[in-house]
Coordinates of C-alpha atoms and ligand atoms in Angstrom, one line a residue:
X1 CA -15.8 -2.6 16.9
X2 CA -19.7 -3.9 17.7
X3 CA -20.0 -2.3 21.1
X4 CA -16.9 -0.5 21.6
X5 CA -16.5 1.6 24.6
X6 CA -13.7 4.1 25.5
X7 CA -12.7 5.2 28.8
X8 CA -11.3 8.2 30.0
X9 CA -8.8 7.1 32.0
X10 CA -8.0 10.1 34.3
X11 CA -9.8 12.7 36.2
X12 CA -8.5 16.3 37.2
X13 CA -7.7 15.3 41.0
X14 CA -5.6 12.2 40.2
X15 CA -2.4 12.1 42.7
X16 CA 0.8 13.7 41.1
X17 CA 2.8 10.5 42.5
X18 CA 3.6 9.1 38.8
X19 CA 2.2 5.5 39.2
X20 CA -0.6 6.2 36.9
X21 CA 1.0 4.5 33.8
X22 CA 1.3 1.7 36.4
X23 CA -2.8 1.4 37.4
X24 CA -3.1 1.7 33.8
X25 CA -1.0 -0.9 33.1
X26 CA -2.4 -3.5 36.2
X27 CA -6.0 -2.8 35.2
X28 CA -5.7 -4.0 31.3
X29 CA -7.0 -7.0 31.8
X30 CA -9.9 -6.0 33.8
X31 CA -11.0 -2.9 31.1
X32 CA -11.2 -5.8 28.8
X33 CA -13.2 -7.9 30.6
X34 CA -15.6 -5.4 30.8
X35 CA -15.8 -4.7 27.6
X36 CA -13.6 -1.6 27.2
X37 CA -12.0 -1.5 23.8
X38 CA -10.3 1.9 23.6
X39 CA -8.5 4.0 26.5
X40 CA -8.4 7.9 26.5
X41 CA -4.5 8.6 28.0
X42 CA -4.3 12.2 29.7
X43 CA -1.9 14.4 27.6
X44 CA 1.1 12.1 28.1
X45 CA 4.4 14.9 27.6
X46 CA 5.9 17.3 29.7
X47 CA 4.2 19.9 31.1
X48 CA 4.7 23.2 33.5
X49 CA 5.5 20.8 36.5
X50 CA 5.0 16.7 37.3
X51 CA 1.8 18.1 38.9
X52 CA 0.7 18.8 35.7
X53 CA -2.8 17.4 34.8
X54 CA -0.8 17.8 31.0
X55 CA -3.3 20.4 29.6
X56 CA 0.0 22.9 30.6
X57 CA 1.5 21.5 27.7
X58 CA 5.3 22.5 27.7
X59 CA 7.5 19.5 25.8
X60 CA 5.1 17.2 23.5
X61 CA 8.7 15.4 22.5
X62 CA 9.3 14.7 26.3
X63 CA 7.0 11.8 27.0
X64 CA 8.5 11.6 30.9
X65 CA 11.9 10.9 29.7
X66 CA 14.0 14.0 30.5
X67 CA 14.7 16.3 33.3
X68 CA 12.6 19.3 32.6
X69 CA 10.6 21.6 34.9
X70 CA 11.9 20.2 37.8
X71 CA 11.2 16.1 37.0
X72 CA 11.8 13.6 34.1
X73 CA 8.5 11.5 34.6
X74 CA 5.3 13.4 34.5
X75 CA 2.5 13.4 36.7
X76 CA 1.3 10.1 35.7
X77 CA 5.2 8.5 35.1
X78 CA 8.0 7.8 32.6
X79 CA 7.8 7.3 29.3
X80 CA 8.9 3.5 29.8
X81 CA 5.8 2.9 32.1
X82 CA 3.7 4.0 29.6
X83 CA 4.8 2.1 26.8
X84 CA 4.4 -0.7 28.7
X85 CA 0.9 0.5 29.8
X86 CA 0.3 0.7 26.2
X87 CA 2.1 -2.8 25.3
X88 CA -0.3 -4.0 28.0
X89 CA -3.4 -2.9 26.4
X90 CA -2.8 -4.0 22.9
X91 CA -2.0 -7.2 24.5
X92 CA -5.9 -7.5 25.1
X93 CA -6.9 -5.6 21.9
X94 CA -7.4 -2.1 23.5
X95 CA -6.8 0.7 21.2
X96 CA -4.9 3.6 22.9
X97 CA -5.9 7.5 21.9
X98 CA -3.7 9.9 23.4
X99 CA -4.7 13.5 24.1
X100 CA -3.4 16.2 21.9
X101 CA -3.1 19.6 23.5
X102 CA -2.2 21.7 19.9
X103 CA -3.7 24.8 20.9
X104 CA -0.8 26.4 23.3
X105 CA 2.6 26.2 25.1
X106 CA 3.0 27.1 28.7
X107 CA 5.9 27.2 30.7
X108 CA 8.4 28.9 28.5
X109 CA 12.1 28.7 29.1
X110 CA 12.5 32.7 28.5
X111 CA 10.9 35.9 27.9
X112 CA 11.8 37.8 24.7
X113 CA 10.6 41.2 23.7
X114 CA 8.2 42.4 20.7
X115 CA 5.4 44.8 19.5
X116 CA 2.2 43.7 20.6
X117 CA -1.0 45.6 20.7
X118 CA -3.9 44.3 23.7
X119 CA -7.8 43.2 22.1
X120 CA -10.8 43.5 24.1
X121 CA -11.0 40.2 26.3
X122 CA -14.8 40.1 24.8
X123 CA -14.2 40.7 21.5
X124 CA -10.4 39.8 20.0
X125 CA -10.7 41.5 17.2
X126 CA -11.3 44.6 18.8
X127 CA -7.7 46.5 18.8
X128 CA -7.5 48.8 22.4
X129 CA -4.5 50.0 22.4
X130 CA -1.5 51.5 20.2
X131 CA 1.3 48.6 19.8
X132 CA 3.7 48.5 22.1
X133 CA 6.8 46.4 23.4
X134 CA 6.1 43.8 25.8
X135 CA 8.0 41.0 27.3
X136 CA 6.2 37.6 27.2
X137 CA 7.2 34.3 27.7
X138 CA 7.2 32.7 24.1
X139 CA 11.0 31.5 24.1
X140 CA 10.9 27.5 24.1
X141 CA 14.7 26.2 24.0
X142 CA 14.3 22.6 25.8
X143 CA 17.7 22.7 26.8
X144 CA 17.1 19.4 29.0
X145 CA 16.0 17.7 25.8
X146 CA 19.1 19.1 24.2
X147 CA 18.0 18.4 20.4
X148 CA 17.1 15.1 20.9
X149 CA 14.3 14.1 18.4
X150 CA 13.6 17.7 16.9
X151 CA 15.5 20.9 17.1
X152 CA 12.9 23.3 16.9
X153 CA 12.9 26.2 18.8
X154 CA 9.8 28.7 19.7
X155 CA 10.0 32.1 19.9
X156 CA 7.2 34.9 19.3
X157 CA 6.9 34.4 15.6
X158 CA 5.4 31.4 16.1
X159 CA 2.1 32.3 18.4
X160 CA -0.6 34.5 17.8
X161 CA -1.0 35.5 21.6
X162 CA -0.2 35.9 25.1
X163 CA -2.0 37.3 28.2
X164 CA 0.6 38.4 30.4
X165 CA 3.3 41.6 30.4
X166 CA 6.4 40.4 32.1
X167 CA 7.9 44.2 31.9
X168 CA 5.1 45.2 34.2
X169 CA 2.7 42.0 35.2
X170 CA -0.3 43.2 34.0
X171 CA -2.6 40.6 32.7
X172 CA -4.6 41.1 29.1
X173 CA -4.9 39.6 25.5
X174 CA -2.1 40.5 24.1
X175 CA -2.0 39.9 20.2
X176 CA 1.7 39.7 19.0
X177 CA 2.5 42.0 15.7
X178 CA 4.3 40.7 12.7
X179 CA 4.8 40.4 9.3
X180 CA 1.0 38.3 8.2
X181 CA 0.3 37.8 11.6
X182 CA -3.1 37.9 13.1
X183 CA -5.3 35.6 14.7
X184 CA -6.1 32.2 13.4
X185 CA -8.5 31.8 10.6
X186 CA -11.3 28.9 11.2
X187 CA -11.9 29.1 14.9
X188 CA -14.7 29.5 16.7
X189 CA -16.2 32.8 16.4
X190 CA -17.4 33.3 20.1
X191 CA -15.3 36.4 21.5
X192 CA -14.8 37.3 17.7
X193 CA -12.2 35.7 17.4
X194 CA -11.9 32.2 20.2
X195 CA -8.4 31.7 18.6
X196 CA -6.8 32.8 21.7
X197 CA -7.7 30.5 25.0
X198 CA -5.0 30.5 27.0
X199 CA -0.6 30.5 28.0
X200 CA 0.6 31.1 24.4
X201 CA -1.4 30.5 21.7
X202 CA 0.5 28.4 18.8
X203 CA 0.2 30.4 15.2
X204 CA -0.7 27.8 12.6
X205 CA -0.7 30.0 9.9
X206 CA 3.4 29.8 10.2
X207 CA 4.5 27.0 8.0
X208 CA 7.1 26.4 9.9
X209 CA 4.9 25.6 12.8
X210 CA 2.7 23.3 10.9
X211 CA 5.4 21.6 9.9
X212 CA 7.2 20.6 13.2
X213 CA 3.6 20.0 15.0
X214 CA 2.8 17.3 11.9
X215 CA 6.3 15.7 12.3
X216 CA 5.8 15.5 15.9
X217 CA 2.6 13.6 15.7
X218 CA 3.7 11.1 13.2
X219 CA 6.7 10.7 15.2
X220 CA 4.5 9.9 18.4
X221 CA 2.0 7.5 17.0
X222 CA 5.5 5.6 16.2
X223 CA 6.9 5.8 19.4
X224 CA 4.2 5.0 21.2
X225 CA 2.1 2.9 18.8
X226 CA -1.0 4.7 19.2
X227 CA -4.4 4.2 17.5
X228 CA -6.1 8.0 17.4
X229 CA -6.2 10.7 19.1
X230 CA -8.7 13.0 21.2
X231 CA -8.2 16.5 19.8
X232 CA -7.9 19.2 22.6
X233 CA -9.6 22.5 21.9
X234 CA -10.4 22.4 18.5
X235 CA -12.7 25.4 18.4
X236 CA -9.5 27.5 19.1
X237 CA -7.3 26.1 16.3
X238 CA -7.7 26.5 12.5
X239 CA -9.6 24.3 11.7
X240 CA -7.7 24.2 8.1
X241 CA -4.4 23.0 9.9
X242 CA -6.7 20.3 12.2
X243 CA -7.9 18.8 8.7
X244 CA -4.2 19.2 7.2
X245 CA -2.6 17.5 10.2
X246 CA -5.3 14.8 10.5
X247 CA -4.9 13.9 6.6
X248 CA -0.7 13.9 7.2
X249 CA -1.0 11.4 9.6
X250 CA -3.7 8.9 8.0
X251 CA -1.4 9.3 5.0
X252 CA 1.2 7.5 6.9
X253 CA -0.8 5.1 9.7
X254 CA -3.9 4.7 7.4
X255 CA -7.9 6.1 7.6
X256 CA -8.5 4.1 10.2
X257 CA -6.3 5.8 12.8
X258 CA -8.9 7.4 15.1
X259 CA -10.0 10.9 16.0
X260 CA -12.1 12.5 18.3
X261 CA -12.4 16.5 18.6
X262 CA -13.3 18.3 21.8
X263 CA -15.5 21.1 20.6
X264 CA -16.8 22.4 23.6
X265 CA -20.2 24.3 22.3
X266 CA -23.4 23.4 23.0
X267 CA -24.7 24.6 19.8
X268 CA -25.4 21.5 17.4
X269 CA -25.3 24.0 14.2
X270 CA -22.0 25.0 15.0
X271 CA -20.9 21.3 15.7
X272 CA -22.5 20.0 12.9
X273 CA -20.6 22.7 10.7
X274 CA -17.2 22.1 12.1
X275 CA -17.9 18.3 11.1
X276 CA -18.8 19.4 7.5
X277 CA -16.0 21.7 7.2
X278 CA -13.7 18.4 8.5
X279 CA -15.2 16.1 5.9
X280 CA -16.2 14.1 8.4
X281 CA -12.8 12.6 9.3
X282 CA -13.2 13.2 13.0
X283 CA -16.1 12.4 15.6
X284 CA -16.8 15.2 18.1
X285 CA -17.4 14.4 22.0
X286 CA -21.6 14.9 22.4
X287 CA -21.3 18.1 24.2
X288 CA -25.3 19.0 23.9
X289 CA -25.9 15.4 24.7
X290 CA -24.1 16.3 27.9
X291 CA -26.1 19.5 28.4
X292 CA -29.2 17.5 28.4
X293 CA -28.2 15.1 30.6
X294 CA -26.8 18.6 33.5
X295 CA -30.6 20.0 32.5
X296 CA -32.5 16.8 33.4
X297 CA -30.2 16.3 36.4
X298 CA -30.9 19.4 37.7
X299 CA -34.3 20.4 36.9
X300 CA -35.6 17.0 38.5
X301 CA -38.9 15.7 37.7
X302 CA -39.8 19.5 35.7
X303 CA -37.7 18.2 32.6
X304 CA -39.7 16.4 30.0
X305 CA -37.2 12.9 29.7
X306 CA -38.9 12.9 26.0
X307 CA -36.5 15.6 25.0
X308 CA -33.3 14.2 26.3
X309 CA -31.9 13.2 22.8
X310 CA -32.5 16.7 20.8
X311 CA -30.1 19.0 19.4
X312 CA -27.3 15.8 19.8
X313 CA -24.9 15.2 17.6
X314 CA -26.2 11.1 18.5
X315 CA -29.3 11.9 16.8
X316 CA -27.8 14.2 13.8
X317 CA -25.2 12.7 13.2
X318 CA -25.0 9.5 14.8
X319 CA -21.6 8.0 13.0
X320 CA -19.7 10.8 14.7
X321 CA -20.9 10.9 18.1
X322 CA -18.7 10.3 20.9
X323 CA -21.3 10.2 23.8
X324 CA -20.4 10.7 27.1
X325 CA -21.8 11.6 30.5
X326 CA -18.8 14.0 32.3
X327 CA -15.0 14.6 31.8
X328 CA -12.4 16.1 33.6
X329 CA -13.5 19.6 32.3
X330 CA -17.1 19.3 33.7
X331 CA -16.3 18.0 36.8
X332 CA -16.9 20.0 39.8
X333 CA -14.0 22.4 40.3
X334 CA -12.5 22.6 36.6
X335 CA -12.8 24.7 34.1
X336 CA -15.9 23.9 32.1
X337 CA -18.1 23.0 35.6
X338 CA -21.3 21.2 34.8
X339 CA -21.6 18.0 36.3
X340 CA -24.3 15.8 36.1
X341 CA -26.0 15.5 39.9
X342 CA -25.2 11.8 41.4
X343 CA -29.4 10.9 41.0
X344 CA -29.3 11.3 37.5
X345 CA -25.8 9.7 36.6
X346 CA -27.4 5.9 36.0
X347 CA -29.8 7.4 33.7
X348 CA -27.2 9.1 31.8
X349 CA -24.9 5.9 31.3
X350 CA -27.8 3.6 30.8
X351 CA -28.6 6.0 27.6
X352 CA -24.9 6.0 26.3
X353 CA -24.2 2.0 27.0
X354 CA -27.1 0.8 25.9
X355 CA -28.1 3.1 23.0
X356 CA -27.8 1.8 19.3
X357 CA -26.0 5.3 18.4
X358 CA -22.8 6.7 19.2
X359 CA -19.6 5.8 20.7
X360 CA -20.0 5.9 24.4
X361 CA -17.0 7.2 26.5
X362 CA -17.0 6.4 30.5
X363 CA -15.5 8.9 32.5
X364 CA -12.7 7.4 35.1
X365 CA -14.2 9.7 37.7
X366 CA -17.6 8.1 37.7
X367 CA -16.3 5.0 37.3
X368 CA -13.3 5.0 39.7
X369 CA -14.1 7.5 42.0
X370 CA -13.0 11.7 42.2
X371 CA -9.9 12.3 44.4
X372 CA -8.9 8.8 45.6
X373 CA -12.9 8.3 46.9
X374 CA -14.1 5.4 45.4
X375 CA -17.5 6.3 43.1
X376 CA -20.8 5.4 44.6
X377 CA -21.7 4.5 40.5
X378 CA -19.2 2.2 39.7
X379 CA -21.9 -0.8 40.6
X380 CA -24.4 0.2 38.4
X381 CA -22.1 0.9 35.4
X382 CA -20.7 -2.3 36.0
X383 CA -24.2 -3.8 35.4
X384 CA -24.7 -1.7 32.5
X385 CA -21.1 -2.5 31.0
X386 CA -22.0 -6.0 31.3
X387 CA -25.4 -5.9 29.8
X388 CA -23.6 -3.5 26.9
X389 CA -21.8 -6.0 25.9
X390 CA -23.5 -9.4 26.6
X391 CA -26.9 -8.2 25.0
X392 CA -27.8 -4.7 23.9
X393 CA -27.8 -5.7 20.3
X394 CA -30.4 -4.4 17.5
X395 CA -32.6 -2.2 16.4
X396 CA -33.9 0.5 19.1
X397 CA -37.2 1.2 20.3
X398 CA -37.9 4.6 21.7
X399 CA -40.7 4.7 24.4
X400 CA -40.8 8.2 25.1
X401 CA -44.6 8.8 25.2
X402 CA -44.3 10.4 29.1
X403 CA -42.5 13.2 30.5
X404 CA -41.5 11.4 33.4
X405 CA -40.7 7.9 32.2
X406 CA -39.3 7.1 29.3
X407 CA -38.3 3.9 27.7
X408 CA -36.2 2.1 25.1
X409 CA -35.8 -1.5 23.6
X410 CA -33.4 -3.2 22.0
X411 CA -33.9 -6.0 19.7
X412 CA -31.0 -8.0 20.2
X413 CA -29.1 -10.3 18.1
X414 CA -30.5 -11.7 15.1
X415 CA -32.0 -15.3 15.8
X416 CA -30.7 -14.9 19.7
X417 CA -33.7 -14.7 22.1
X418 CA -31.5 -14.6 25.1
X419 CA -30.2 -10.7 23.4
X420 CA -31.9 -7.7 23.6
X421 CA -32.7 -5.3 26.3
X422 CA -35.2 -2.8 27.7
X423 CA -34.1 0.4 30.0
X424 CA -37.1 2.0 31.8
X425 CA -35.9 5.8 33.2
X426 CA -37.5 7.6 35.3
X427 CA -37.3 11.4 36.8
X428 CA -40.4 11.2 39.0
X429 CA -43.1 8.8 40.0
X430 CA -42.5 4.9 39.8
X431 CA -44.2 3.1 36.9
X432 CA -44.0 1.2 34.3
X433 CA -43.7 0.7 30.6
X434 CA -46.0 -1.6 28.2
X435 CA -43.3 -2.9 25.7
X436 CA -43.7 -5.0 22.8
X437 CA -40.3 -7.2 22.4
X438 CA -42.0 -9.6 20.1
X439 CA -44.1 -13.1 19.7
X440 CA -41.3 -14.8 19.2
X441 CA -40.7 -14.2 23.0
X442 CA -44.0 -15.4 24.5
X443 CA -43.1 -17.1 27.5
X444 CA -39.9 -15.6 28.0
X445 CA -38.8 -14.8 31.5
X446 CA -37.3 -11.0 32.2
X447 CA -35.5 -10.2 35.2
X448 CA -34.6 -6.7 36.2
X449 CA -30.2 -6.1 37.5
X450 CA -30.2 -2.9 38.8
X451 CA -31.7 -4.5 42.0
X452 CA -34.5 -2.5 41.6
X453 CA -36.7 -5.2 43.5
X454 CA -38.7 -6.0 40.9
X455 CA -40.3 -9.8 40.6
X456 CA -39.3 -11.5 36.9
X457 CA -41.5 -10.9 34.3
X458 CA -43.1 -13.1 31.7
X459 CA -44.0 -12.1 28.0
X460 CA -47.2 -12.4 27.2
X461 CA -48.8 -14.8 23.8
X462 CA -48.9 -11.3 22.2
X463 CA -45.4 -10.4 22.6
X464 CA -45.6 -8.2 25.4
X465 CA -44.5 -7.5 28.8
X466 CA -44.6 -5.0 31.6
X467 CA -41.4 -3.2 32.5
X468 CA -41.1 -1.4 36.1
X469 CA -39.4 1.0 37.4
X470 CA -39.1 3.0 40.8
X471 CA -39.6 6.2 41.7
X472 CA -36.5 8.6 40.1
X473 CA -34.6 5.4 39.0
X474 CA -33.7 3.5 36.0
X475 CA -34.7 -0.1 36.0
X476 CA -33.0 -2.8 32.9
X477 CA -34.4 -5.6 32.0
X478 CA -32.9 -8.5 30.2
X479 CA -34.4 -12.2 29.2
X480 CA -33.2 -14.8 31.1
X481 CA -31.0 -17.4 30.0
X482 CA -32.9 -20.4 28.2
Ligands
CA501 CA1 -5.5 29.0 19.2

């Protein structure tokens, strides 16, 4: 879709009072109006308790629909609430990607006992100890479930890993011994081996594995009619079963059925292998786009604004870029901390709503607000929503020819004068930018809607104008309507 934007609808701090599904479901027709076209749910099945952000993943076949770990509905509601949420959106054309947490189980029904020996925490394929028995919590019954859609059961045989000795509490890497058992082929090779992350760590080299986790996620596109799917914590699965399970599933619902892979790395080599090594049948979220955007936010008016865009996979690889500014990872207090400082957060969504490249994902924090306080951006991206979809069209311009104020124009719509758009950024000093939009827009009038204060603006007979822009601001300029 020309212009698409997804939103990550959730942040880490989101009540655990199960109405989610419900604000989902009463805000569809606003998200399109805006322009939103796809929604990012938060993992959506049962996990270690209704507090649960879902990343805990316990049940995937118990979408809030059974009483397990203490509630049926999860922390965001029932499965019925969110298939209407769902109904809701495709009502208005929104696609719905669900996240997929494949990489581990947590909150196992029972321990069980078997050889194990522990791997240095730095390096996993460092053995440092003899094997030994310990008691971890691999055994996955579901009795509340009871059967109902599958009748798999997980014991040890079916994860590589646990960190934690019931028999004696002590915490370490265990990996679990067996008959061809070892630690996932094709993950990331940080740690030696990044197959292990965390709770315990599903073994996709067991067929038997591979096979219930590819029945489950053709069974849940079904039953909740979903169109893709953001990939948890891909650098910790094999990446041989992520292309496997992908290709299963556009087998049945088709090549277009989405995907995006969190590969949290901010290496572009090692990005731009994983997308070679996955044909290219999956985007990846911009994670070195995202770095940039920390760096310039926190280095302030010392960061040259001219290297904003290198070592992304928007530049690299454009088609595959999912471009975004923070997530519920990055976000101060979780796992993966890096948030972008408040100054700098305009500048950031101006380049992802506004560029020609990539596939631009708005985070519900900044938009909504962090722990029930409404955001202090949600204004601005409104503006830049709205001039996203009304007329940042075209070709792109880059002005960056300053350190401290850089530029970029968009041509608009073929044979549409009132299209097109200019964003001015700047880290430092106020300024502005000499742009050329064209002589077929001499006497055009400009006007500026970040309420930057800046008069309109005429183009000159040569096709150019003069573009502002305050002092550690962004400033966007559009023409006026003729
Ligand atoms: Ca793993």
């Amino acid at each position: 879709m020309e212009n698409g934007v997804m939103i990550q609808y959730f942040e880490w701090n989101l009540p655990d009072d199960g109405k989610h599904w419900k604000r989902l479901k009463d805000d569809a027709t606003h998200l399109s109006e805006v322009g939103v076209s796809a929604v990012w749910i938060p993992p959506a099945y049962k996990g270690t308790s209704s507090m649960d952000v879902g990343y805990g993943a316990y049940d995937l076949w118990d979408l809030g629909e059974f009483e397990q770990k203490g509630t049926i509905r999860t922390k965001y509601g029932t499965k019925q609430e969110l298939t209407e949420a769902i109904e809701e959106l495709h009502k208005y054309g929104i696609n719905v990607y669900l996240d997929v947490v494949l990489n581990h189980k947590a909150g196992a029904d029972e321990t069980e006992k078997f050889q194990a020996v522990e791997v240095d925490s730095s390096d996993r394929t460092k053995v440092i100890s003899e094997p030994y028995e310990i008691e971890g919590w691999t055994k996955f019954t579901f009795p509340g479930r009871n059967n109902r859609y599958s009748d798999f059961k997980w014991n040890y045989n079916f994860f590589t890993g646990v960190d934690f000795n019931n028999r004696n509490g002590k915490n370490a890497i265990y990996k679990i011994l067996g008959e061809n058992k070892d630690w996932d082929k094709g993950v990331d090779t940080e740690m030696g081996n990044y197959d292990y992350l965390m709770n315990a760590d599903v073994n996709y080299a067991h067929p038997e594995v591979k096979k219930e986790v590819i029945n489950w996620g053709k069974w849940v596109i079904n039953e909740l009619k979903l169109d893709g799917f953001r990939m948890d914590a891909v650098k910790h699965i094999s990446e041989e079963f992520v292309k496997d399970f992908l290709g299963e599933i556009r087998s049945v619902y088709g090549e277009e059925f989405y995907s995006v892979g969190e590969y949290w790395k901010d290496n572009l080599e090692i990005l731009k292998e994983y997308l070679e090594s996955l044909d290219y049948k999956t985007d990846l979220f911009d994670v070195g786009l995202h770095f940039n955007f920390h760096e310039a936010s926190v280095k302030g008016k010392s960061f040259d604004l001219r290297t904003i865009l290198d070592n992304t996979i928007l530049i690299s690889d454009s088609m595959q870029a999912v471009s975004f500014v923070d997530n519920h990872d990055s976000q101060k207090g979780s796992a993966l901390e890096s948030q972008i400082e408040s100054w700098f957060k305009p500048h950031a969504y101006a380049i992802i709503l506004l560029s020609e490249k990539g596939y631009p994902c708005l985070f519900y924090g900044d938009y909504y607000g962090v722990g029930g306080n409404e955001s202090e951006h949600k204004w601005i991206i409104d503006q830049l929503l709205y001039v996203r979809k009304n007329y940042a069209y075209g070709t792109q311009f880059n002005y960056f020819d300053f350190p401290n104020i850089i530029a970029f124009y968009r041509t608009g719509r073929e044979n549409d004068r009132n299209s097109g758009c200019v964003a001015v950024l700047s880290n430092d000093v106020s300024g502005e930018k000499i742009i050329e939009v064209g002589k077929n827009r001499t006497g055009q009038i400009w006007k500026e809607i970040t309420g930057s204060g800046f008069e309109n603006i005429i183009v000159d007979e040569n096709g150019f104008a003069i573009f502002g822009v305050q002092a550690g601001k962004i400033s966007v300029w559009i023409p006026e309507g003729e």
